[in-house]
Amino acid sequence: MLPLITTRRLRLRPLTESDLPAYQALITDSRVSVPAGLTQPLTDQQALASLVADRQQPVSYAVVWPTTNRLIGTVMGYEHSDTTGAPDATALDLGYLLAPAYWGQGLMPEALAGWLATLPTTFPALTTVWAASLATNRRSQQVLIKSAFELIDDQMMAPIGGSWELQRQFLYRLTLKHEKIMSK
């Protein structure tokens, strides 16, 4: 069970089926979906399937405004595969979205800071978080840099949004620091 996370202005809680209307509005908003490389347009059934798939990931949080408990974004930790394609229990792939009405307020770096702080206790074997950003998505790159991610590759090409068209992406890595408790 994932812990609830409270930051100065936000609350992160597990993503639920009741989040579907706000989740669907988020992932179908072209201001969010295009920079994130999401497939468009989505039918209602595809949006539901996306929510179900996201809820099955190792980490799936709804970023909510505390006074309304309404989803305004998501923070996801997807299963990471190693170079052979096998699951890698020491790493997660990060994904996040935020509704445009909340952009430019420092909310996503705040949400990520809270999320990253819980990872060492929630997933003790975890050592690395990976993130990719389309080269055109400057906002996402700023969030990752503010969150202490290191740029690893700025020439990576990958298919995006369900097409075979390659798009340039930046690859980022964050190495988690596990505090060791020393006994006297």
PDB file of C-alpha atoms in Angstrom:
ATOM      1  CA  MET A   1       0.000   0.000   0.000  1.00  0.00           C
ATOM      2  CA  LEU A   2       1.356   3.378  -0.973  1.00  0.00           C
ATOM      3  CA  PRO A   3       1.624   6.003   1.759  1.00  0.00           C
ATOM      4  CA  LEU A   4      -0.307   9.245   1.584  1.00  0.00           C
ATOM      5  CA  ILE A   5       2.024  12.160   0.913  1.00  0.00           C
ATOM      6  CA  THR A   6       1.370  15.683   2.102  1.00  0.00           C
ATOM      7  CA  THR A   7       3.419  18.639   0.941  1.00  0.00           C
ATOM      8  CA  ARG A   8       3.039  22.307   1.792  1.00  0.00           C
ATOM      9  CA  ARG A   9       0.264  22.823  -0.787  1.00  0.00           C
ATOM     10  CA  LEU A  10      -0.632  19.381  -2.124  1.00  0.00           C
ATOM     11  CA  ARG A  11      -1.675  15.890  -1.229  1.00  0.00           C
ATOM     12  CA  LEU A  12      -0.662  12.780  -3.157  1.00  0.00           C
ATOM     13  CA  ARG A  13      -2.881   9.746  -2.743  1.00  0.00           C
ATOM     14  CA  PRO A  14      -3.263   6.536  -4.707  1.00  0.00           C
ATOM     15  CA  LEU A  15      -5.049   6.962  -8.041  1.00  0.00           C
ATOM     16  CA  THR A  16      -8.620   5.594  -7.861  1.00  0.00           C
ATOM     17  CA  GLU A  17     -11.401   4.747 -10.309  1.00  0.00           C
ATOM     18  CA  SER A  18     -13.344   7.744  -8.998  1.00  0.00           C
ATOM     19  CA  ASP A  19     -10.609   9.954 -10.505  1.00  0.00           C
ATOM     20  CA  LEU A  20     -11.719   8.988 -14.033  1.00  0.00           C
ATOM     21  CA  PRO A  21     -13.512  12.250 -15.005  1.00  0.00           C
ATOM     22  CA  ALA A  22     -10.612  14.507 -13.945  1.00  0.00           C
ATOM     23  CA  TYR A  23      -8.032  11.999 -15.242  1.00  0.00           C
ATOM     24  CA  GLN A  24      -9.761  11.850 -18.628  1.00  0.00           C
ATOM     25  CA  ALA A  25      -9.933  15.655 -18.807  1.00  0.00           C
ATOM     26  CA  LEU A  26      -6.207  15.795 -18.008  1.00  0.00           C
ATOM     27  CA  ILE A  27      -4.991  13.248 -20.553  1.00  0.00           C
ATOM     28  CA  THR A  28      -7.246  14.521 -23.348  1.00  0.00           C
ATOM     29  CA  ASP A  29      -6.244  18.180 -22.956  1.00  0.00           C
ATOM     30  CA  SER A  30      -3.918  18.802 -25.912  1.00  0.00           C
ATOM     31  CA  ARG A  31      -1.892  21.290 -23.822  1.00  0.00           C
ATOM     32  CA  VAL A  32      -0.970  18.301 -21.612  1.00  0.00           C
ATOM     33  CA  SER A  33      -1.075  15.373 -24.020  1.00  0.00           C
ATOM     34  CA  VAL A  34       0.971  16.815 -26.898  1.00  0.00           C
ATOM     35  CA  PRO A  35       4.045  17.829 -24.818  1.00  0.00           C
ATOM     36  CA  ALA A  36       3.810  14.500 -22.968  1.00  0.00           C
ATOM     37  CA  GLY A  37       3.697  12.510 -26.224  1.00  0.00           C
ATOM     38  CA  LEU A  38       0.342  10.882 -25.442  1.00  0.00           C
ATOM     39  CA  THR A  39      -1.790   9.361 -28.196  1.00  0.00           C
ATOM     40  CA  GLN A  40      -4.736  11.525 -29.264  1.00  0.00           C
ATOM     41  CA  PRO A  41      -7.663  11.475 -29.603  1.00  0.00           C
ATOM     42  CA  LEU A  42      -8.821   9.042 -26.916  1.00  0.00           C
ATOM     43  CA  THR A  43     -12.238   7.471 -26.663  1.00  0.00           C
ATOM     44  CA  ASP A  44     -13.925   7.117 -23.268  1.00  0.00           C
ATOM     45  CA  GLN A  45     -12.990   3.409 -23.277  1.00  0.00           C
ATOM     46  CA  GLN A  46      -9.329   4.206 -24.032  1.00  0.00           C
ATOM     47  CA  ALA A  47      -9.216   6.761 -21.211  1.00  0.00           C
ATOM     48  CA  LEU A  48     -10.653   4.174 -18.817  1.00  0.00           C
ATOM     49  CA  ALA A  49      -8.145   1.565 -20.036  1.00  0.00           C
ATOM     50  CA  SER A  50      -5.333   4.089 -19.495  1.00  0.00           C
ATOM     51  CA  LEU A  51      -6.497   4.754 -15.925  1.00  0.00           C
ATOM     52  CA  VAL A  52      -6.738   1.018 -15.213  1.00  0.00           C
ATOM     53  CA  ALA A  53      -3.227   0.469 -16.628  1.00  0.00           C
ATOM     54  CA  ASP A  54      -1.787   3.386 -14.649  1.00  0.00           C
ATOM     55  CA  ARG A  55      -3.360   2.080 -11.424  1.00  0.00           C
ATOM     56  CA  GLN A  56      -1.543  -1.242 -11.957  1.00  0.00           C
ATOM     57  CA  GLN A  57       1.893   0.382 -12.009  1.00  0.00           C
ATOM     58  CA  PRO A  58       4.211   0.069  -8.980  1.00  0.00           C
ATOM     59  CA  VAL A  59       3.494   3.716  -8.071  1.00  0.00           C
ATOM     60  CA  SER A  60       0.361   5.564  -9.174  1.00  0.00           C
ATOM     61  CA  TYR A  61      -0.505   8.790  -7.393  1.00  0.00           C
ATOM     62  CA  ALA A  62      -3.184  11.362  -7.944  1.00  0.00           C
ATOM     63  CA  VAL A  63      -1.908  14.858  -7.198  1.00  0.00           C
ATOM     64  CA  VAL A  64      -4.864  16.546  -5.513  1.00  0.00           C
ATOM     65  CA  TRP A  65      -5.733  19.984  -4.258  1.00  0.00           C
ATOM     66  CA  PRO A  66      -6.344  19.341  -0.528  1.00  0.00           C
ATOM     67  CA  THR A  67      -9.460  21.490  -0.110  1.00  0.00           C
ATOM     68  CA  THR A  68     -11.349  19.783  -2.966  1.00  0.00           C
ATOM     69  CA  ASN A  69      -9.619  16.365  -3.123  1.00  0.00           C
ATOM     70  CA  ARG A  70      -9.874  16.806  -6.914  1.00  0.00           C
ATOM     71  CA  LEU A  71      -7.170  15.355  -9.145  1.00  0.00           C
ATOM     72  CA  ILE A  72      -5.081  18.103 -10.745  1.00  0.00           C
ATOM     73  CA  GLY A  73      -2.217  15.879 -11.854  1.00  0.00           C
ATOM     74  CA  THR A  74      -0.539  12.505 -11.607  1.00  0.00           C
ATOM     75  CA  VAL A  75       2.830  11.130 -10.564  1.00  0.00           C
ATOM     76  CA  MET A  76       3.597   7.653 -11.818  1.00  0.00           C
ATOM     77  CA  GLY A  77       6.422   5.211 -11.202  1.00  0.00           C
ATOM     78  CA  TYR A  78       6.415   2.739 -14.088  1.00  0.00           C
ATOM     79  CA  GLU A  79       8.243  -0.591 -14.071  1.00  0.00           C
ATOM     80  CA  HIS A  80      11.722  -0.115 -15.529  1.00  0.00           C
ATOM     81  CA  SER A  81      13.320  -2.665 -17.855  1.00  0.00           C
ATOM     82  CA  ASP A  82      17.041  -3.304 -18.001  1.00  0.00           C
ATOM     83  CA  THR A  83      19.033  -3.485 -21.247  1.00  0.00           C
ATOM     84  CA  THR A  84      17.875  -7.074 -21.827  1.00  0.00           C
ATOM     85  CA  GLY A  85      14.195  -6.132 -21.416  1.00  0.00           C
ATOM     86  CA  ALA A  86      13.875  -7.823 -18.026  1.00  0.00           C
ATOM     87  CA  PRO A  87      12.187  -5.977 -15.129  1.00  0.00           C
ATOM     88  CA  ASP A  88      14.682  -4.031 -13.003  1.00  0.00           C
ATOM     89  CA  ALA A  89      13.589  -3.859  -9.352  1.00  0.00           C
ATOM     90  CA  THR A  90      16.246  -1.230  -8.607  1.00  0.00           C
ATOM     91  CA  ALA A  91      14.749   1.409 -10.915  1.00  0.00           C
ATOM     92  CA  LEU A  92      11.501   3.133 -11.857  1.00  0.00           C
ATOM     93  CA  ASP A  93      10.543   5.236 -14.874  1.00  0.00           C
ATOM     94  CA  LEU A  94       8.905   8.511 -13.849  1.00  0.00           C
ATOM     95  CA  GLY A  95       5.880  10.001 -15.552  1.00  0.00           C
ATOM     96  CA  TYR A  96       3.876  13.029 -14.450  1.00  0.00           C
ATOM     97  CA  LEU A  97       1.134  15.312 -15.692  1.00  0.00           C
ATOM     98  CA  LEU A  98      -0.339  18.533 -14.346  1.00  0.00           C
ATOM     99  CA  ALA A  99      -3.438  20.459 -15.403  1.00  0.00           C
ATOM    100  CA  PRO A 100      -2.535  23.706 -17.211  1.00  0.00           C
ATOM    101  CA  ALA A 101      -4.412  25.846 -14.672  1.00  0.00           C
ATOM    102  CA  TYR A 102      -1.704  24.878 -12.149  1.00  0.00           C
ATOM    103  CA  TRP A 103       1.387  25.385 -14.340  1.00  0.00           C
ATOM    104  CA  GLY A 104       4.074  27.880 -13.361  1.00  0.00           C
ATOM    105  CA  GLN A 105       3.425  27.685  -9.610  1.00  0.00           C
ATOM    106  CA  GLY A 106       6.134  25.177  -8.655  1.00  0.00           C
ATOM    107  CA  LEU A 107       3.558  22.511  -7.837  1.00  0.00           C
ATOM    108  CA  MET A 108       5.066  19.617  -9.799  1.00  0.00           C
ATOM    109  CA  PRO A 109       8.566  20.049  -8.298  1.00  0.00           C
ATOM    110  CA  GLU A 110       6.831  20.161  -4.888  1.00  0.00           C
ATOM    111  CA  ALA A 111       4.863  16.979  -5.651  1.00  0.00           C
ATOM    112  CA  LEU A 112       7.987  15.207  -6.917  1.00  0.00           C
ATOM    113  CA  ALA A 113       9.989  16.231  -3.835  1.00  0.00           C
ATOM    114  CA  GLY A 114       7.354  14.644  -1.594  1.00  0.00           C
ATOM    115  CA  TRP A 115       7.169  11.552  -3.796  1.00  0.00           C
ATOM    116  CA  LEU A 116      10.941  11.132  -4.025  1.00  0.00           C
ATOM    117  CA  ALA A 117      11.289  11.459  -0.237  1.00  0.00           C
ATOM    118  CA  THR A 118       9.029   8.421   0.294  1.00  0.00           C
ATOM    119  CA  LEU A 119      10.700   6.108  -2.217  1.00  0.00           C
ATOM    120  CA  PRO A 120      13.611   4.835  -0.072  1.00  0.00           C
ATOM    121  CA  THR A 121      11.269   3.595   2.656  1.00  0.00           C
ATOM    122  CA  THR A 122       8.500   2.405   0.328  1.00  0.00           C
ATOM    123  CA  PHE A 123      10.897   0.683  -2.109  1.00  0.00           C
ATOM    124  CA  PRO A 124      14.160  -0.064  -0.235  1.00  0.00           C
ATOM    125  CA  ALA A 125      15.765  -1.816  -3.249  1.00  0.00           C
ATOM    126  CA  LEU A 126      15.195   1.221  -5.471  1.00  0.00           C
ATOM    127  CA  THR A 127      18.360   3.116  -6.406  1.00  0.00           C
ATOM    128  CA  THR A 128      17.499   4.964  -9.624  1.00  0.00           C
ATOM    129  CA  VAL A 129      14.616   6.930 -11.119  1.00  0.00           C
ATOM    130  CA  TRP A 130      14.664   7.510 -14.885  1.00  0.00           C
ATOM    131  CA  ALA A 131      12.703  10.144 -16.783  1.00  0.00           C
ATOM    132  CA  ALA A 132      12.415  11.118 -20.423  1.00  0.00           C
ATOM    133  CA  SER A 133      11.166  14.380 -21.872  1.00  0.00           C
ATOM    134  CA  LEU A 134      10.447  15.322 -25.452  1.00  0.00           C
ATOM    135  CA  ALA A 135      13.108  17.790 -26.575  1.00  0.00           C
ATOM    136  CA  THR A 136      10.333  20.310 -27.211  1.00  0.00           C
ATOM    137  CA  ASN A 137       8.915  20.062 -23.672  1.00  0.00           C
ATOM    138  CA  ARG A 138      10.912  22.761 -21.870  1.00  0.00           C
ATOM    139  CA  ARG A 139       8.532  22.857 -18.879  1.00  0.00           C
ATOM    140  CA  SER A 140       9.131  19.185 -18.132  1.00  0.00           C
ATOM    141  CA  GLN A 141      12.895  19.614 -18.471  1.00  0.00           C
ATOM    142  CA  GLN A 142      12.786  22.486 -15.953  1.00  0.00           C
ATOM    143  CA  VAL A 143      10.811  20.325 -13.516  1.00  0.00           C
ATOM    144  CA  LEU A 144      13.348  17.512 -13.782  1.00  0.00           C
ATOM    145  CA  ILE A 145      16.314  19.856 -13.322  1.00  0.00           C
ATOM    146  CA  LYS A 146      14.659  21.492 -10.275  1.00  0.00           C
ATOM    147  CA  SER A 147      14.114  17.979  -8.914  1.00  0.00           C
ATOM    148  CA  ALA A 148      17.865  17.193  -9.124  1.00  0.00           C
ATOM    149  CA  PHE A 149      17.700  14.866 -12.134  1.00  0.00           C
ATOM    150  CA  GLU A 150      20.867  14.686 -14.222  1.00  0.00           C
ATOM    151  CA  LEU A 151      20.721  14.934 -18.015  1.00  0.00           C
ATOM    152  CA  ILE A 152      22.201  11.695 -19.386  1.00  0.00           C
ATOM    153  CA  ASP A 153      21.416  11.884 -23.123  1.00  0.00           C
ATOM    154  CA  ASP A 154      20.012  14.696 -25.254  1.00  0.00           C
ATOM    155  CA  GLN A 155      20.007  12.846 -28.582  1.00  0.00           C
ATOM    156  CA  MET A 156      17.777   9.868 -27.838  1.00  0.00           C
ATOM    157  CA  MET A 157      15.187   9.119 -30.540  1.00  0.00           C
ATOM    158  CA  ALA A 158      12.047   7.112 -29.754  1.00  0.00           C
ATOM    159  CA  PRO A 159       8.556   6.575 -31.164  1.00  0.00           C
ATOM    160  CA  ILE A 160       5.926   8.612 -29.330  1.00  0.00           C
ATOM    161  CA  GLY A 161       2.144   8.622 -29.131  1.00  0.00           C
ATOM    162  CA  GLY A 162       1.435   5.281 -30.770  1.00  0.00           C
ATOM    163  CA  SER A 163       3.118   6.163 -34.069  1.00  0.00           C
ATOM    164  CA  TRP A 164       6.389   4.919 -35.534  1.00  0.00           C
ATOM    165  CA  GLU A 165       7.621   8.464 -36.085  1.00  0.00           C
ATOM    166  CA  LEU A 166      10.779   9.040 -34.051  1.00  0.00           C
ATOM    167  CA  GLN A 167      10.993  12.123 -31.882  1.00  0.00           C
ATOM    168  CA  ARG A 168      13.999  13.501 -30.045  1.00  0.00           C
ATOM    169  CA  GLN A 169      13.939  12.998 -26.299  1.00  0.00           C
ATOM    170  CA  PHE A 170      16.140  13.909 -23.374  1.00  0.00           C
ATOM    171  CA  LEU A 171      16.948  11.170 -20.868  1.00  0.00           C
ATOM    172  CA  TYR A 172      17.378  12.044 -17.184  1.00  0.00           C
ATOM    173  CA  ARG A 173      18.486  10.021 -14.154  1.00  0.00           C
ATOM    174  CA  LEU A 174      18.225  10.542 -10.420  1.00  0.00           C
ATOM    175  CA  THR A 175      20.276   8.352  -8.109  1.00  0.00           C
ATOM    176  CA  LEU A 176      18.509   7.962  -4.787  1.00  0.00           C
ATOM    177  CA  LYS A 177      20.426   8.430  -1.580  1.00  0.00           C
ATOM    178  CA  HIS A 178      19.595   5.891   1.082  1.00  0.00           C
ATOM    179  CA  GLU A 179      20.441   7.025   4.588  1.00  0.00           C
ATOM    180  CA  LYS A 180      22.202   4.279   6.481  1.00  0.00           C
ATOM    181  CA  ILE A 181      21.497   4.030  10.184  1.00  0.00           C
ATOM    182  CA  MET A 182      24.691   3.385  12.069  1.00  0.00           C
ATOM    183  CA  SER A 183      24.492   1.570  15.389  1.00  0.00           C
ATOM    184  CA  LYS A 184      26.838   2.561  18.164  1.00  0.00           C
TER     185      LYS A 184
END
